[in-house]
Amino acid sequence: DQQVKQNSPSLSVQEGRISILNCDYTNSMFDYFLWYKKYPAEGPTFLISISSIKDKNEDGRFTVFLNKSAKHLSLHIVPSQPGDSAVYFCAASDTGNQFYFGTGTSLTVIP
Amino acid sequence: NAGVTQTPKFRILKIGQSMTLQCTQDMNHNYMYWYRQDPGMGLKLIYYSVGAGITDKGEVPNGYNVSRSTTEDFPLRLELAAPSQTSVYFCASSYSVWDLQETQYFGPGTRLLVL
């Protein structure tokens, strides 16, 4: 049972435009959310996180929005750059020791 | 700091063989994790450890065993390899899951093919 879902397997965006990656979850006990970026043949690297006490967190070009009532979070990348082309995973934790990952969205930023 | 290192990078196993995937971290992290990633899927937690001598099962522990005798090392043991264990295995570590500034640091992965 997939508790964290990324329904868009892929996304293509023009350089300079906004990339919006979406993530939905089913477990209302999740209270800590993360986004990871993964290049081929490498391990995921942490990008940005948000706790359930916030609805927005910004770090440079990356902003994560959390809508708890909808059980939905999104990652905005503005402006998108070719180096952002990678697979993006969202993950969630329920204050336990486990993280649950989505299936990933492959972002391609077209120069 | 080397971070999280994993060996081997790639391995082919025959059905029924056994092997140990090695994972070492040099960040003095308490928490360590083993994940597998199947093609087109997200990462699934196999086992995790909250400190030396303490391990617990994740979502998909069947067919695997772990041990944590030191803070640095967290090997994953496959006994009687099966084709369903063909996957990419990632080891990760973190200081804690509570500190909002901390997160998991991943190794580069071990690609395993069971034939």
Short mmCIF file of C-alpha atoms in Angstrom, two decimals:
data_model
loop_
_atom_site.label_atom_id
_atom_site.label_comp_id
_atom_site.label_asym_id
_atom_site.label_seq_id
_atom_site.Cartn_x
_atom_site.Cartn_y
_atom_site.Cartn_z
CA ASP A 1 0.00 0.00 0.00
CA GLN A 2 1.64 3.20 -1.22
CA GLN A 3 1.23 5.80 1.51
CA VAL A 4 3.06 8.49 -0.41
CA LYS A 5 2.15 9.00 -4.05
CA GLN A 6 3.63 10.98 -6.88
CA ASN A 7 1.17 10.62 -9.70
CA SER A 8 3.24 12.30 -12.39
CA PRO A 9 6.11 10.03 -13.46
CA SER A 10 7.65 12.77 -15.58
CA LEU A 11 7.58 16.52 -16.17
CA SER A 12 9.21 18.71 -18.82
CA VAL A 13 9.71 22.43 -18.31
CA GLN A 14 11.45 25.18 -20.26
CA GLU A 15 14.51 26.73 -18.67
CA GLY A 16 13.58 29.80 -16.64
CA ARG A 17 10.00 28.68 -16.05
CA ILE A 18 8.50 27.28 -12.87
CA SER A 19 8.57 23.54 -12.15
CA ILE A 20 5.83 22.22 -9.88
CA LEU A 21 6.14 18.72 -8.55
CA ASN A 22 3.26 17.23 -6.59
CA CYS A 23 2.97 14.64 -3.86
CA ASP A 24 -0.04 13.20 -2.04
CA TYR A 25 -0.12 11.12 1.11
CA THR A 26 -2.75 9.04 2.85
CA ASN A 27 -1.53 8.78 6.44
CA SER A 28 -2.78 11.70 8.54
CA MET A 29 -0.12 10.89 11.16
CA PHE A 30 2.68 12.05 8.86
CA ASP A 31 4.10 15.26 10.22
CA TYR A 32 7.49 15.69 8.59
CA PHE A 33 8.02 15.83 4.84
CA LEU A 34 11.12 15.94 2.69
CA TRP A 35 12.08 16.27 -0.95
CA TYR A 36 15.08 14.47 -2.37
CA LYS A 37 16.80 14.85 -5.71
CA LYS A 38 18.42 11.91 -7.43
CA TYR A 39 20.79 11.78 -10.38
CA PRO A 40 21.38 8.51 -12.25
CA ALA A 41 23.79 6.10 -10.54
CA GLU A 42 23.87 8.22 -7.38
CA GLY A 43 22.07 8.10 -4.07
CA PRO A 44 19.29 10.60 -3.32
CA THR A 45 20.37 13.93 -1.85
CA PHE A 46 18.31 16.02 0.49
CA LEU A 47 16.73 19.12 -1.01
CA ILE A 48 14.24 20.68 1.38
CA SER A 49 11.93 19.72 4.21
CA ILE A 50 8.82 20.96 5.98
CA SER A 51 7.12 20.06 9.22
CA SER A 52 3.38 19.95 9.71
CA ILE A 53 3.42 23.09 11.83
CA LYS A 54 4.26 25.09 8.70
CA ASP A 55 2.57 25.46 5.35
CA LYS A 56 5.55 26.81 3.43
CA ASN A 57 9.31 26.55 3.52
CA GLU A 58 11.71 28.33 1.18
CA ASP A 59 15.34 27.72 0.33
CA GLY A 60 16.62 29.76 -2.57
CA ARG A 61 14.91 28.67 -5.76
CA PHE A 62 13.09 25.84 -3.98
CA THR A 63 9.84 26.22 -2.06
CA VAL A 64 7.77 23.45 -0.53
CA PHE A 65 4.09 23.97 0.22
CA LEU A 66 2.08 21.76 2.55
CA ASN A 67 -1.71 21.49 2.58
CA LYS A 68 -2.52 19.23 5.52
CA SER A 69 -6.26 19.19 4.98
CA ALA A 70 -5.75 17.95 1.43
CA LYS A 71 -2.82 15.72 2.42
CA HIS A 72 -0.86 17.29 -0.39
CA LEU A 73 2.54 18.87 -0.77
CA SER A 74 4.26 20.41 -3.71
CA LEU A 75 7.76 21.50 -4.64
CA HIS A 76 8.20 24.67 -6.68
CA ILE A 77 11.45 25.39 -8.48
CA VAL A 78 11.81 28.94 -9.80
CA PRO A 79 13.52 29.58 -12.12
CA SER A 80 14.16 26.08 -13.41
CA GLN A 81 17.66 25.34 -14.67
CA PRO A 82 19.01 22.49 -16.81
CA GLY A 83 20.98 21.23 -13.81
CA ASP A 84 17.70 20.63 -12.02
CA SER A 85 16.97 17.74 -14.39
CA ALA A 86 16.78 14.72 -12.09
CA VAL A 87 14.31 12.44 -10.37
CA TYR A 88 12.59 14.02 -7.39
CA PHE A 89 11.23 11.95 -4.52
CA CYS A 90 8.99 13.13 -1.74
CA ALA A 91 9.12 11.33 1.59
CA ALA A 92 7.16 11.47 4.82
CA SER A 93 7.66 10.43 8.42
CA ASP A 94 5.21 10.00 11.28
CA THR A 95 7.57 10.97 14.14
CA GLY A 96 8.71 7.38 14.22
CA ASN A 97 11.90 6.14 12.72
CA GLN A 98 10.66 5.36 9.25
CA PHE A 99 10.47 7.42 6.10
CA TYR A 100 8.01 6.51 3.36
CA PHE A 101 8.95 7.48 -0.18
CA GLY A 102 6.93 8.27 -3.25
CA THR A 103 7.70 6.70 -6.62
CA GLY A 104 9.45 9.77 -7.96
CA THR A 105 8.95 12.34 -10.72
CA SER A 106 11.54 12.69 -13.45
CA LEU A 107 12.04 16.38 -14.22
CA THR A 108 13.58 17.50 -17.51
CA VAL A 109 14.45 21.16 -17.87
CA ILE A 110 14.80 22.04 -21.53
CA PRO A 111 17.43 24.69 -22.35
CA ASN B 1 34.31 13.15 5.43
CA ALA B 2 33.54 10.32 3.05
CA GLY B 3 29.89 10.34 4.17
CA VAL B 4 28.11 7.05 3.52
CA THR B 5 30.03 4.45 1.55
CA GLN B 6 28.68 1.21 0.13
CA THR B 7 30.40 -1.82 -1.31
CA PRO B 8 30.19 -3.42 -3.77
CA LYS B 9 28.82 -1.10 -6.44
CA PHE B 10 27.49 -3.96 -8.52
CA ARG B 11 27.09 -7.67 -8.02
CA ILE B 12 25.57 -10.60 -9.89
CA LEU B 13 24.35 -13.46 -7.73
CA LYS B 14 23.01 -16.86 -8.62
CA ILE B 15 19.73 -17.98 -7.09
CA GLY B 16 20.37 -19.43 -3.65
CA GLN B 17 23.70 -17.70 -3.08
CA SER B 18 24.31 -15.41 -0.12
CA MET B 19 26.11 -12.12 0.19
CA THR B 20 26.63 -9.17 2.48
CA LEU B 21 26.21 -5.59 1.36
CA GLN B 22 28.51 -3.33 3.31
CA CYS B 23 27.65 0.16 4.54
CA THR B 24 29.86 2.52 6.53
CA GLN B 25 29.31 6.10 7.65
CA ASP B 26 31.84 8.45 9.20
CA MET B 27 29.48 11.14 10.47
CA ASN B 28 28.85 9.53 13.87
CA HIS B 29 25.18 9.22 13.04
CA ASN B 30 22.98 7.19 15.34
CA TYR B 31 20.41 6.18 12.76
CA MET B 32 21.13 3.96 9.79
CA TYR B 33 18.80 2.58 7.15
CA TRP B 34 18.68 0.11 4.30
CA TYR B 35 16.35 0.74 1.36
CA ARG B 36 15.73 -1.00 -1.90
CA GLN B 37 14.54 0.68 -5.06
CA ASP B 38 12.92 -1.38 -7.75
CA PRO B 39 12.59 0.04 -11.28
CA GLY B 40 9.92 2.75 -11.46
CA MET B 41 9.26 2.52 -7.76
CA GLY B 42 10.08 4.53 -4.70
CA LEU B 43 12.47 3.49 -1.98
CA LYS B 44 11.21 0.84 0.39
CA LEU B 45 12.68 0.52 3.87
CA ILE B 46 14.14 -2.91 4.60
CA TYR B 47 15.68 -2.47 8.06
CA TYR B 48 16.82 0.37 10.21
CA SER B 49 18.90 0.87 13.33
CA VAL B 50 18.69 3.59 15.97
CA GLY B 51 22.07 2.79 17.46
CA ALA B 52 24.68 0.09 17.93
CA GLY B 53 23.04 -3.16 18.95
CA ILE B 54 19.51 -2.03 18.04
CA THR B 55 17.80 -2.93 14.78
CA ASP B 56 14.21 -3.11 13.62
CA LYS B 57 12.24 -4.17 10.57
CA GLY B 58 10.98 -1.80 7.95
CA GLU B 59 8.37 -2.34 5.26
CA VAL B 60 10.06 -5.17 3.35
CA PRO B 61 12.39 -7.17 5.66
CA ASN B 62 11.75 -10.68 4.38
CA GLY B 63 14.84 -12.38 2.97
CA TYR B 64 17.27 -10.01 4.70
CA ASN B 65 19.15 -9.73 7.97
CA VAL B 66 21.13 -6.93 9.53
CA SER B 67 23.43 -6.32 12.45
CA ARG B 68 24.82 -3.16 14.05
CA SER B 69 27.84 -3.92 16.17
CA THR B 70 29.38 -0.45 15.75
CA THR B 71 28.05 3.05 15.15
CA GLU B 72 29.82 3.19 11.78
CA ASP B 73 28.81 -0.07 10.13
CA PHE B 74 25.44 -1.50 9.15
CA PRO B 75 25.81 -4.55 6.88
CA LEU B 76 22.84 -6.10 5.10
CA ARG B 77 22.86 -9.86 4.65
CA LEU B 78 21.00 -11.68 1.90
CA GLU B 79 20.53 -15.37 2.51
CA LEU B 80 19.32 -17.59 -0.33
CA ALA B 81 19.13 -14.88 -2.99
CA ALA B 82 15.99 -14.85 -5.15
CA PRO B 83 15.25 -13.03 -8.45
CA SER B 84 12.78 -10.83 -6.53
CA GLN B 85 15.75 -9.34 -4.70
CA THR B 86 17.12 -7.87 -7.91
CA SER B 87 17.15 -4.18 -7.06
CA VAL B 88 19.29 -1.19 -6.20
CA TYR B 89 20.10 -1.05 -2.50
CA PHE B 90 20.74 2.22 -0.73
CA CYS B 91 22.15 2.68 2.71
CA ALA B 92 21.48 5.93 4.56
CA SER B 93 22.27 7.50 7.89
CA SER B 94 21.02 10.40 9.97
CA TYR B 95 21.78 11.95 13.33
CA SER B 96 18.16 11.80 14.38
CA VAL B 97 14.74 11.90 12.83
CA TRP B 98 13.55 14.59 15.23
CA ASP B 99 15.84 17.46 14.39
CA LEU B 100 14.27 19.38 11.52
CA GLN B 101 17.68 20.39 10.26
CA GLU B 102 18.77 16.81 9.90
CA THR B 103 17.91 14.36 7.25
CA GLN B 104 19.17 11.17 5.78
CA TYR B 105 22.43 11.03 3.88
CA PHE B 106 22.50 8.32 1.26
CA GLY B 107 25.26 6.18 -0.12
CA PRO B 108 25.72 5.75 -3.88
CA GLY B 109 23.88 2.42 -3.96
CA THR B 110 24.63 -1.21 -4.74
CA ARG B 111 23.08 -2.66 -7.87
CA LEU B 112 22.26 -6.33 -7.37
CA LEU B 113 21.19 -8.73 -10.07
CA VAL B 114 20.01 -12.22 -9.09
CA LEU B 115 19.91 -14.73 -11.93
#
